[in-house]
Amino acid sequence: MRETRTLELKETVTNTFLKTVSAFANYDGGTILFGIDDDGNTKGLPDIEKACLDIEHKINDSISPQPDYTLEIGNNNHTVKLTVKSGFRKPYLYKSKAYKRNDTSTIEVDSLELSRLILEGRNMSFEELPCKEQELSFNTLFRKLNDIIHIETFNKDTLKSLNLYDDINGYNNAAGLLADKNHFPGVDIVKFGETISIIQKRITAENVSVLDSYEKSISVYRDFYTYETVQGAERQTFEKIPEAAFREVIANALIHRVWDVESHIMISMFDDRIEVVSPGGLPHGISEEEYLSGKLSILRNRILANIFYRLKFVEVFGTGITRIKQLYDKSLAKPAFEVSENAIKVILPIFESDIELTDDERTIYKLLSKTIMKPMGEIAPSAPFGKTKITHLLQSMEKKGIISIEGNGKSTKYIIR
């Protein structure tokens, strides 16, 4: 048994556990086992009943407001299990300070995190707070509403119906995010060349409507990842990366990011992929597995999400990850999702059609590159086949027009077309 983010071990009952009670109540809950040392060995408590009373009194006297917890006696009356539930009246303070878990340790939250806990305890979000700017215009929002859902009248009543304005507090932060000019960060888009030292294009959209940030991102995407062919009188557009997938990623980044930090959404464009990094990890109450599987969705910015839904930028809430994966269903290269405490990264690779490849050919295909010619010496060590079979597979893929082979003998090299 080892300590985790939601499990702490205490050999004795001292005041040190109270910081962890605060942390568990403020976030995802957790368990503290008393009578067990840091290595997971059961040492036992000398007086179980006294220990339970001591734990109860310490929590009731020291944590404010009082958290929801239970005590259980286990291991033949040698240990006590304290289970603390995530509370609704946050922040839960110990000596006027709020705490959180950082892996297996407990630390005090900073001022930004404390303000978030206070809002959560009030059942509010950052987007609902009054915007510090009250002289706002909404030409972009009006134009989009008119174009897409044919709203012809735009006034304070329209903004009220969209939950962007009320007579007491005026415009909220959601309204500020949608306003033509504002004080919020936006998107930073960089198109790299062959290396990250070569920048082909860079555009930063900040202090503008999130709708403008969204459209600017789509525009730059089209410059580099779509192309047209003309056959006779017909013109056909091709997408190197599915535009629907990119739209979904950008819309979700804007909807689900945290807006109380001065950080842009970073969009890094490469020849073989696009990487989008959104500030803010997962909202509390959803696990990484639930996020990646699409089983559960928690809206961090509900008002903003509703606007994007009305404008048909997103479909049903909570289906973004599933939809992106479906768009790559027939691609050899798949999208990737990386979740950390303070950011979410989505990687969209170039769409590579699964053109009648056998399972063995698909294995070799994944070891090749579109930009670098690889010799057999670089392919064979990572392949589960011998060189003779690899050679036959590569020759078969060349006949199908999937790869190119150049050179002879030991100088032979292979590259994806």
PDB file of C-alpha atoms in Angstrom, residues 44-270:
ATOM      1  CA  GLY A  44      -2.111  -0.050  15.032  1.00  0.00           C
ATOM      2  CA  LEU A  45      -3.446   2.590  17.402  1.00  0.00           C
ATOM      3  CA  PRO A  46      -3.268   2.024  21.179  1.00  0.00           C
ATOM      4  CA  ASP A  47      -6.834   3.233  21.907  1.00  0.00           C
ATOM      5  CA  ILE A  48      -9.220   3.110  18.933  1.00  0.00           C
ATOM      6  CA  GLU A  49     -12.166   4.807  20.628  1.00  0.00           C
ATOM      7  CA  LYS A  50      -9.998   7.654  21.884  1.00  0.00           C
ATOM      8  CA  ALA A  51      -8.449   8.027  18.414  1.00  0.00           C
ATOM      9  CA  CYS A  52     -11.887   8.306  16.791  1.00  0.00           C
ATOM     10  CA  LEU A  53     -12.979  10.969  19.282  1.00  0.00           C
ATOM     11  CA  ASP A  54      -9.701  12.816  18.830  1.00  0.00           C
ATOM     12  CA  ILE A  55     -10.050  12.823  15.006  1.00  0.00           C
ATOM     13  CA  GLU A  56     -13.653  13.974  15.210  1.00  0.00           C
ATOM     14  CA  HIS A  57     -12.908  16.792  17.650  1.00  0.00           C
ATOM     15  CA  LYS A  58      -9.914  18.025  15.655  1.00  0.00           C
ATOM     16  CA  ILE A  59     -11.952  18.204  12.432  1.00  0.00           C
ATOM     17  CA  ASN A  60     -14.973  19.860  14.043  1.00  0.00           C
ATOM     18  CA  ASP A  61     -12.824  22.404  15.899  1.00  0.00           C
ATOM     19  CA  SER A  62     -10.325  23.206  13.143  1.00  0.00           C
ATOM     20  CA  ILE A  63     -11.953  22.909   9.695  1.00  0.00           C
ATOM     21  CA  SER A  64     -14.419  25.583   8.588  1.00  0.00           C
ATOM     22  CA  PRO A  65     -17.025  25.019   7.304  1.00  0.00           C
ATOM     23  CA  GLN A  66     -17.431  21.496   8.643  1.00  0.00           C
ATOM     24  CA  PRO A  67     -16.740  18.915   5.925  1.00  0.00           C
ATOM     25  CA  ASP A  68     -18.723  15.772   5.186  1.00  0.00           C
ATOM     26  CA  TYR A  69     -16.781  12.778   6.520  1.00  0.00           C
ATOM     27  CA  THR A  70     -17.151   9.291   7.988  1.00  0.00           C
ATOM     28  CA  LEU A  71     -15.049   7.223  10.401  1.00  0.00           C
ATOM     29  CA  GLU A  72     -14.697   3.440  10.284  1.00  0.00           C
ATOM     30  CA  ILE A  73     -12.763   1.056  12.524  1.00  0.00           C
ATOM     31  CA  GLY A  74     -10.891  -1.715  10.719  1.00  0.00           C
ATOM     32  CA  ASN A  75      -8.112  -4.308  10.902  1.00  0.00           C
ATOM     33  CA  ASN A  76      -9.382  -5.969  14.092  1.00  0.00           C
ATOM     34  CA  ASN A  77      -9.771  -2.664  15.919  1.00  0.00           C
ATOM     35  CA  HIS A  78      -6.217  -1.521  15.098  1.00  0.00           C
ATOM     36  CA  THR A  79      -6.806   1.152  12.434  1.00  0.00           C
ATOM     37  CA  VAL A  80      -9.220   3.981  11.660  1.00  0.00           C
ATOM     38  CA  LYS A  81     -10.392   4.923   8.182  1.00  0.00           C
ATOM     39  CA  LEU A  82     -11.376   8.561   7.655  1.00  0.00           C
ATOM     40  CA  THR A  83     -13.265   9.196   4.406  1.00  0.00           C
ATOM     41  CA  VAL A  84     -13.677  12.840   3.391  1.00  0.00           C
ATOM     42  CA  LYS A  85     -16.125  13.757   0.634  1.00  0.00           C
ATOM     43  CA  SER A  86     -15.748  16.620  -1.803  1.00  0.00           C
ATOM     44  CA  GLY A  87     -17.858  19.437  -0.359  1.00  0.00           C
ATOM     45  CA  PHE A  88     -20.262  21.980  -1.787  1.00  0.00           C
ATOM     46  CA  ARG A  89     -19.443  24.873   0.589  1.00  0.00           C
ATOM     47  CA  LYS A  90     -15.892  25.564  -0.551  1.00  0.00           C
ATOM     48  CA  PRO A  91     -13.342  26.673   0.421  1.00  0.00           C
ATOM     49  CA  TYR A  92     -12.766  24.428   3.461  1.00  0.00           C
ATOM     50  CA  LEU A  93     -10.153  26.172   5.574  1.00  0.00           C
ATOM     51  CA  TYR A  94      -7.668  24.991   8.171  1.00  0.00           C
ATOM     52  CA  LYS A  95      -6.259  27.893  10.184  1.00  0.00           C
ATOM     53  CA  SER A  96      -7.739  30.281   7.601  1.00  0.00           C
ATOM     54  CA  LYS A  97      -5.913  28.576   4.729  1.00  0.00           C
ATOM     55  CA  ALA A  98      -7.135  26.268   1.967  1.00  0.00           C
ATOM     56  CA  TYR A  99      -5.145  23.253   0.819  1.00  0.00           C
ATOM     57  CA  LYS A 100      -4.933  20.894  -2.142  1.00  0.00           C
ATOM     58  CA  ARG A 101      -3.175  17.646  -2.979  1.00  0.00           C
ATOM     59  CA  ASN A 102      -0.048  17.771  -5.128  1.00  0.00           C
ATOM     60  CA  ASP A 103       0.566  14.125  -5.999  1.00  0.00           C
ATOM     61  CA  THR A 104       1.126  12.556  -2.551  1.00  0.00           C
ATOM     62  CA  SER A 105       1.766  15.778  -0.631  1.00  0.00           C
ATOM     63  CA  THR A 106      -0.570  18.493   0.642  1.00  0.00           C
ATOM     64  CA  ILE A 107       0.144  22.134  -0.138  1.00  0.00           C
ATOM     65  CA  GLU A 108      -1.552  25.498   0.375  1.00  0.00           C
ATOM     66  CA  VAL A 109      -3.439  26.830  -2.637  1.00  0.00           C
ATOM     67  CA  ASP A 110      -2.361  30.099  -4.235  1.00  0.00           C
ATOM     68  CA  SER A 111      -4.568  33.184  -4.477  1.00  0.00           C
ATOM     69  CA  LEU A 112      -5.862  32.279  -7.964  1.00  0.00           C
ATOM     70  CA  GLU A 113      -6.869  28.785  -6.882  1.00  0.00           C
ATOM     71  CA  LEU A 114      -8.493  30.186  -3.737  1.00  0.00           C
ATOM     72  CA  SER A 115     -10.624  32.554  -5.819  1.00  0.00           C
ATOM     73  CA  ARG A 116     -11.735  29.599  -7.939  1.00  0.00           C
ATOM     74  CA  LEU A 117     -12.728  27.655  -4.827  1.00  0.00           C
ATOM     75  CA  ILE A 118     -14.729  30.623  -3.548  1.00  0.00           C
ATOM     76  CA  LEU A 119     -16.611  30.831  -6.859  1.00  0.00           C
ATOM     77  CA  GLU A 120     -17.256  27.086  -6.828  1.00  0.00           C
ATOM     78  CA  GLY A 121     -18.593  27.337  -3.293  1.00  0.00           C
ATOM     79  CA  ARG A 122     -21.037  29.973  -4.528  1.00  0.00           C
ATOM     80  CA  ASN A 123     -21.987  27.744  -7.462  1.00  0.00           C
ATOM     81  CA  MET A 124     -20.601  30.361  -9.844  1.00  0.00           C
ATOM     82  CA  SER A 125     -18.039  30.391 -12.616  1.00  0.00           C
ATOM     83  CA  PHE A 126     -15.537  33.009 -13.764  1.00  0.00           C
ATOM     84  CA  GLU A 127     -17.628  33.802 -16.845  1.00  0.00           C
ATOM     85  CA  GLU A 128     -20.571  34.808 -14.605  1.00  0.00           C
ATOM     86  CA  LEU A 129     -18.627  37.497 -12.750  1.00  0.00           C
ATOM     87  CA  PRO A 130     -19.199  41.153 -13.754  1.00  0.00           C
ATOM     88  CA  CYS A 131     -16.806  42.187 -16.512  1.00  0.00           C
ATOM     89  CA  LYS A 132     -14.402  44.967 -15.504  1.00  0.00           C
ATOM     90  CA  GLU A 133     -15.178  46.639 -18.843  1.00  0.00           C
ATOM     91  CA  GLN A 134     -18.763  47.786 -19.315  1.00  0.00           C
ATOM     92  CA  GLU A 135     -18.429  49.815 -22.527  1.00  0.00           C
ATOM     93  CA  LEU A 136     -18.718  46.905 -24.942  1.00  0.00           C
ATOM     94  CA  SER A 137     -19.810  46.409 -28.543  1.00  0.00           C
ATOM     95  CA  PHE A 138     -20.951  43.154 -30.165  1.00  0.00           C
ATOM     96  CA  ASN A 139     -20.835  43.625 -33.936  1.00  0.00           C
ATOM     97  CA  THR A 140     -19.201  40.242 -34.538  1.00  0.00           C
ATOM     98  CA  LEU A 141     -21.682  38.402 -32.327  1.00  0.00           C
ATOM     99  CA  PHE A 142     -24.650  40.147 -33.963  1.00  0.00           C
ATOM    100  CA  ARG A 143     -23.347  39.343 -37.434  1.00  0.00           C
ATOM    101  CA  LYS A 144     -22.912  35.671 -36.584  1.00  0.00           C
ATOM    102  CA  LEU A 145     -26.334  35.394 -34.962  1.00  0.00           C
ATOM    103  CA  ASN A 146     -27.902  37.078 -37.968  1.00  0.00           C
ATOM    104  CA  ASP A 147     -26.050  34.903 -40.511  1.00  0.00           C
ATOM    105  CA  ILE A 148     -26.585  31.567 -38.804  1.00  0.00           C
ATOM    106  CA  ILE A 149     -29.835  31.716 -36.874  1.00  0.00           C
ATOM    107  CA  HIS A 150     -31.300  34.840 -38.510  1.00  0.00           C
ATOM    108  CA  ILE A 151     -31.656  37.066 -35.444  1.00  0.00           C
ATOM    109  CA  GLU A 152     -32.497  40.478 -36.901  1.00  0.00           C
ATOM    110  CA  THR A 153     -32.911  42.462 -33.671  1.00  0.00           C
ATOM    111  CA  PHE A 154     -29.963  42.812 -31.311  1.00  0.00           C
ATOM    112  CA  ASN A 155     -30.296  44.777 -28.053  1.00  0.00           C
ATOM    113  CA  LYS A 156     -30.017  44.462 -24.275  1.00  0.00           C
ATOM    114  CA  ASP A 157     -32.941  42.045 -24.216  1.00  0.00           C
ATOM    115  CA  THR A 158     -31.088  39.793 -26.663  1.00  0.00           C
ATOM    116  CA  LEU A 159     -28.037  39.859 -24.397  1.00  0.00           C
ATOM    117  CA  LYS A 160     -30.200  39.064 -21.365  1.00  0.00           C
ATOM    118  CA  SER A 161     -31.706  36.043 -23.123  1.00  0.00           C
ATOM    119  CA  LEU A 162     -28.169  34.831 -23.828  1.00  0.00           C
ATOM    120  CA  ASN A 163     -27.223  35.298 -20.131  1.00  0.00           C
ATOM    121  CA  LEU A 164     -24.645  37.951 -21.018  1.00  0.00           C
ATOM    122  CA  TYR A 165     -26.206  40.896 -19.209  1.00  0.00           C
ATOM    123  CA  ASP A 166     -28.401  41.726 -16.233  1.00  0.00           C
ATOM    124  CA  ASP A 167     -29.688  45.050 -14.928  1.00  0.00           C
ATOM    125  CA  ILE A 168     -27.886  44.781 -11.573  1.00  0.00           C
ATOM    126  CA  ASN A 169     -24.343  43.702 -12.559  1.00  0.00           C
ATOM    127  CA  GLY A 170     -24.260  44.723 -16.210  1.00  0.00           C
ATOM    128  CA  TYR A 171     -22.128  42.688 -18.612  1.00  0.00           C
ATOM    129  CA  ASN A 172     -20.458  39.534 -17.293  1.00  0.00           C
ATOM    130  CA  ASN A 173     -17.117  38.037 -18.336  1.00  0.00           C
ATOM    131  CA  ALA A 174     -18.816  35.822 -20.922  1.00  0.00           C
ATOM    132  CA  ALA A 175     -20.051  38.999 -22.593  1.00  0.00           C
ATOM    133  CA  GLY A 176     -16.537  40.417 -22.400  1.00  0.00           C
ATOM    134  CA  LEU A 177     -15.155  37.340 -24.147  1.00  0.00           C
ATOM    135  CA  LEU A 178     -17.668  37.793 -26.975  1.00  0.00           C
ATOM    136  CA  ALA A 179     -17.245  41.567 -27.264  1.00  0.00           C
ATOM    137  CA  ASP A 180     -15.446  43.070 -30.260  1.00  0.00           C
ATOM    138  CA  LYS A 181     -12.718  44.484 -27.986  1.00  0.00           C
ATOM    139  CA  ASN A 182     -11.801  43.135 -24.549  1.00  0.00           C
ATOM    140  CA  HIS A 183      -8.915  42.508 -22.156  1.00  0.00           C
ATOM    141  CA  PHE A 184      -8.736  38.727 -22.538  1.00  0.00           C
ATOM    142  CA  PRO A 185      -6.019  36.578 -24.147  1.00  0.00           C
ATOM    143  CA  GLY A 186      -6.810  34.677 -27.327  1.00  0.00           C
ATOM    144  CA  VAL A 187      -4.908  32.362 -29.662  1.00  0.00           C
ATOM    145  CA  ASP A 188      -1.265  32.302 -30.704  1.00  0.00           C
ATOM    146  CA  ILE A 189      -0.793  30.530 -34.056  1.00  0.00           C
ATOM    147  CA  VAL A 190       2.621  29.529 -35.376  1.00  0.00           C
ATOM    148  CA  LYS A 191       3.333  27.626 -38.621  1.00  0.00           C
ATOM    149  CA  PHE A 192       6.771  26.028 -38.476  1.00  0.00           C
ATOM    150  CA  GLY A 193       8.929  24.954 -41.389  1.00  0.00           C
ATOM    151  CA  GLU A 194      11.239  21.962 -41.447  1.00  0.00           C
ATOM    152  CA  THR A 195      12.397  22.773 -37.894  1.00  0.00           C
ATOM    153  CA  ILE A 196      11.048  24.868 -35.041  1.00  0.00           C
ATOM    154  CA  SER A 197      13.750  27.424 -35.858  1.00  0.00           C
ATOM    155  CA  ILE A 198      11.945  28.201 -39.112  1.00  0.00           C
ATOM    156  CA  ILE A 199       8.704  30.143 -38.650  1.00  0.00           C
ATOM    157  CA  GLN A 200       6.688  30.522 -41.832  1.00  0.00           C
ATOM    158  CA  LYS A 201       3.815  32.461 -40.288  1.00  0.00           C
ATOM    159  CA  ARG A 202       2.783  33.756 -36.882  1.00  0.00           C
ATOM    160  CA  ILE A 203      -0.505  35.372 -35.917  1.00  0.00           C
ATOM    161  CA  THR A 204      -1.680  36.348 -32.447  1.00  0.00           C
ATOM    162  CA  ALA A 205      -5.348  37.182 -31.931  1.00  0.00           C
ATOM    163  CA  GLU A 206      -5.853  38.784 -28.513  1.00  0.00           C
ATOM    164  CA  ASN A 207      -8.210  41.325 -26.933  1.00  0.00           C
ATOM    165  CA  VAL A 208     -10.812  40.440 -29.571  1.00  0.00           C
ATOM    166  CA  SER A 209     -14.008  38.410 -29.615  1.00  0.00           C
ATOM    167  CA  VAL A 210     -13.510  34.663 -29.157  1.00  0.00           C
ATOM    168  CA  LEU A 211     -15.563  34.365 -32.352  1.00  0.00           C
ATOM    169  CA  ASP A 212     -12.828  36.262 -34.200  1.00  0.00           C
ATOM    170  CA  SER A 213     -10.183  34.013 -32.617  1.00  0.00           C
ATOM    171  CA  TYR A 214     -12.131  30.993 -33.796  1.00  0.00           C
ATOM    172  CA  GLU A 215     -12.496  32.254 -37.374  1.00  0.00           C
ATOM    173  CA  LYS A 216      -8.855  33.405 -37.566  1.00  0.00           C
ATOM    174  CA  SER A 217      -7.709  29.919 -36.521  1.00  0.00           C
ATOM    175  CA  ILE A 218      -9.827  28.329 -39.255  1.00  0.00           C
ATOM    176  CA  SER A 219      -8.460  30.775 -41.837  1.00  0.00           C
ATOM    177  CA  VAL A 220      -4.819  29.961 -41.046  1.00  0.00           C
ATOM    178  CA  TYR A 221      -5.623  26.244 -41.033  1.00  0.00           C
ATOM    179  CA  ARG A 222      -7.013  26.532 -44.578  1.00  0.00           C
ATOM    180  CA  ASP A 223      -3.881  28.317 -45.780  1.00  0.00           C
ATOM    181  CA  PHE A 224      -1.697  25.303 -44.969  1.00  0.00           C
ATOM    182  CA  TYR A 225      -3.839  22.166 -44.764  1.00  0.00           C
ATOM    183  CA  THR A 226      -6.266  22.391 -47.677  1.00  0.00           C
ATOM    184  CA  TYR A 227      -5.557  22.398 -51.398  1.00  0.00           C
ATOM    185  CA  GLU A 228      -7.558  22.304 -54.613  1.00  0.00           C
ATOM    186  CA  THR A 229      -7.266  20.227 -57.760  1.00  0.00           C
ATOM    187  CA  VAL A 230      -8.895  20.994 -61.077  1.00  0.00           C
ATOM    188  CA  GLN A 231     -10.052  18.169 -63.325  1.00  0.00           C
ATOM    189  CA  GLY A 232     -11.770  19.466 -66.428  1.00  0.00           C
ATOM    190  CA  ALA A 233     -14.465  21.872 -65.317  1.00  0.00           C
ATOM    191  CA  GLU A 234     -14.543  20.549 -61.746  1.00  0.00           C
ATOM    192  CA  ARG A 235     -12.631  21.968 -58.825  1.00  0.00           C
ATOM    193  CA  GLN A 236     -12.194  19.731 -55.783  1.00  0.00           C
ATOM    194  CA  THR A 237     -10.915  20.673 -52.321  1.00  0.00           C
ATOM    195  CA  PHE A 238      -8.824  18.235 -50.281  1.00  0.00           C
ATOM    196  CA  GLU A 239      -8.026  18.416 -46.560  1.00  0.00           C
ATOM    197  CA  LYS A 240      -4.699  17.161 -45.233  1.00  0.00           C
ATOM    198  CA  ILE A 241      -6.203  17.292 -41.749  1.00  0.00           C
ATOM    199  CA  PRO A 242     -10.004  17.001 -41.421  1.00  0.00           C
ATOM    200  CA  GLU A 243     -11.340  20.543 -41.023  1.00  0.00           C
ATOM    201  CA  ALA A 244     -14.220  19.256 -38.902  1.00  0.00           C
ATOM    202  CA  ALA A 245     -11.711  17.807 -36.427  1.00  0.00           C
ATOM    203  CA  PHE A 246      -9.738  21.063 -36.270  1.00  0.00           C
ATOM    204  CA  ARG A 247     -12.922  23.086 -35.769  1.00  0.00           C
ATOM    205  CA  GLU A 248     -13.944  20.771 -32.942  1.00  0.00           C
ATOM    206  CA  VAL A 249     -10.561  21.119 -31.233  1.00  0.00           C
ATOM    207  CA  ILE A 250     -10.517  24.931 -31.438  1.00  0.00           C
ATOM    208  CA  ALA A 251     -14.141  25.298 -30.326  1.00  0.00           C
ATOM    209  CA  ASN A 252     -13.535  23.008 -27.348  1.00  0.00           C
ATOM    210  CA  ALA A 253     -10.319  24.824 -26.457  1.00  0.00           C
ATOM    211  CA  LEU A 254     -12.197  28.143 -26.302  1.00  0.00           C
ATOM    212  CA  ILE A 255     -15.183  26.694 -24.448  1.00  0.00           C
ATOM    213  CA  HIS A 256     -13.341  24.622 -21.859  1.00  0.00           C
ATOM    214  CA  ARG A 257     -10.190  26.635 -21.121  1.00  0.00           C
ATOM    215  CA  VAL A 258      -9.705  28.679 -17.955  1.00  0.00           C
ATOM    216  CA  TRP A 259     -10.021  32.386 -18.676  1.00  0.00           C
ATOM    217  CA  ASP A 260      -8.667  33.769 -15.405  1.00  0.00           C
ATOM    218  CA  VAL A 261      -5.024  33.333 -16.479  1.00  0.00           C
ATOM    219  CA  GLU A 262      -3.135  35.514 -18.976  1.00  0.00           C
ATOM    220  CA  SER A 263      -2.232  32.724 -21.342  1.00  0.00           C
ATOM    221  CA  HIS A 264      -3.052  32.152 -25.005  1.00  0.00           C
ATOM    222  CA  ILE A 265      -4.311  28.964 -26.596  1.00  0.00           C
ATOM    223  CA  MET A 266      -1.188  27.782 -28.430  1.00  0.00           C
ATOM    224  CA  ILE A 267      -1.722  26.417 -31.947  1.00  0.00           C
ATOM    225  CA  SER A 268       1.483  24.928 -33.371  1.00  0.00           C
ATOM    226  CA  MET A 269       1.297  23.893 -37.015  1.00  0.00           C
ATOM    227  CA  PHE A 270       3.803  21.479 -38.561  1.00  0.00           C
TER     228      PHE A 270
END
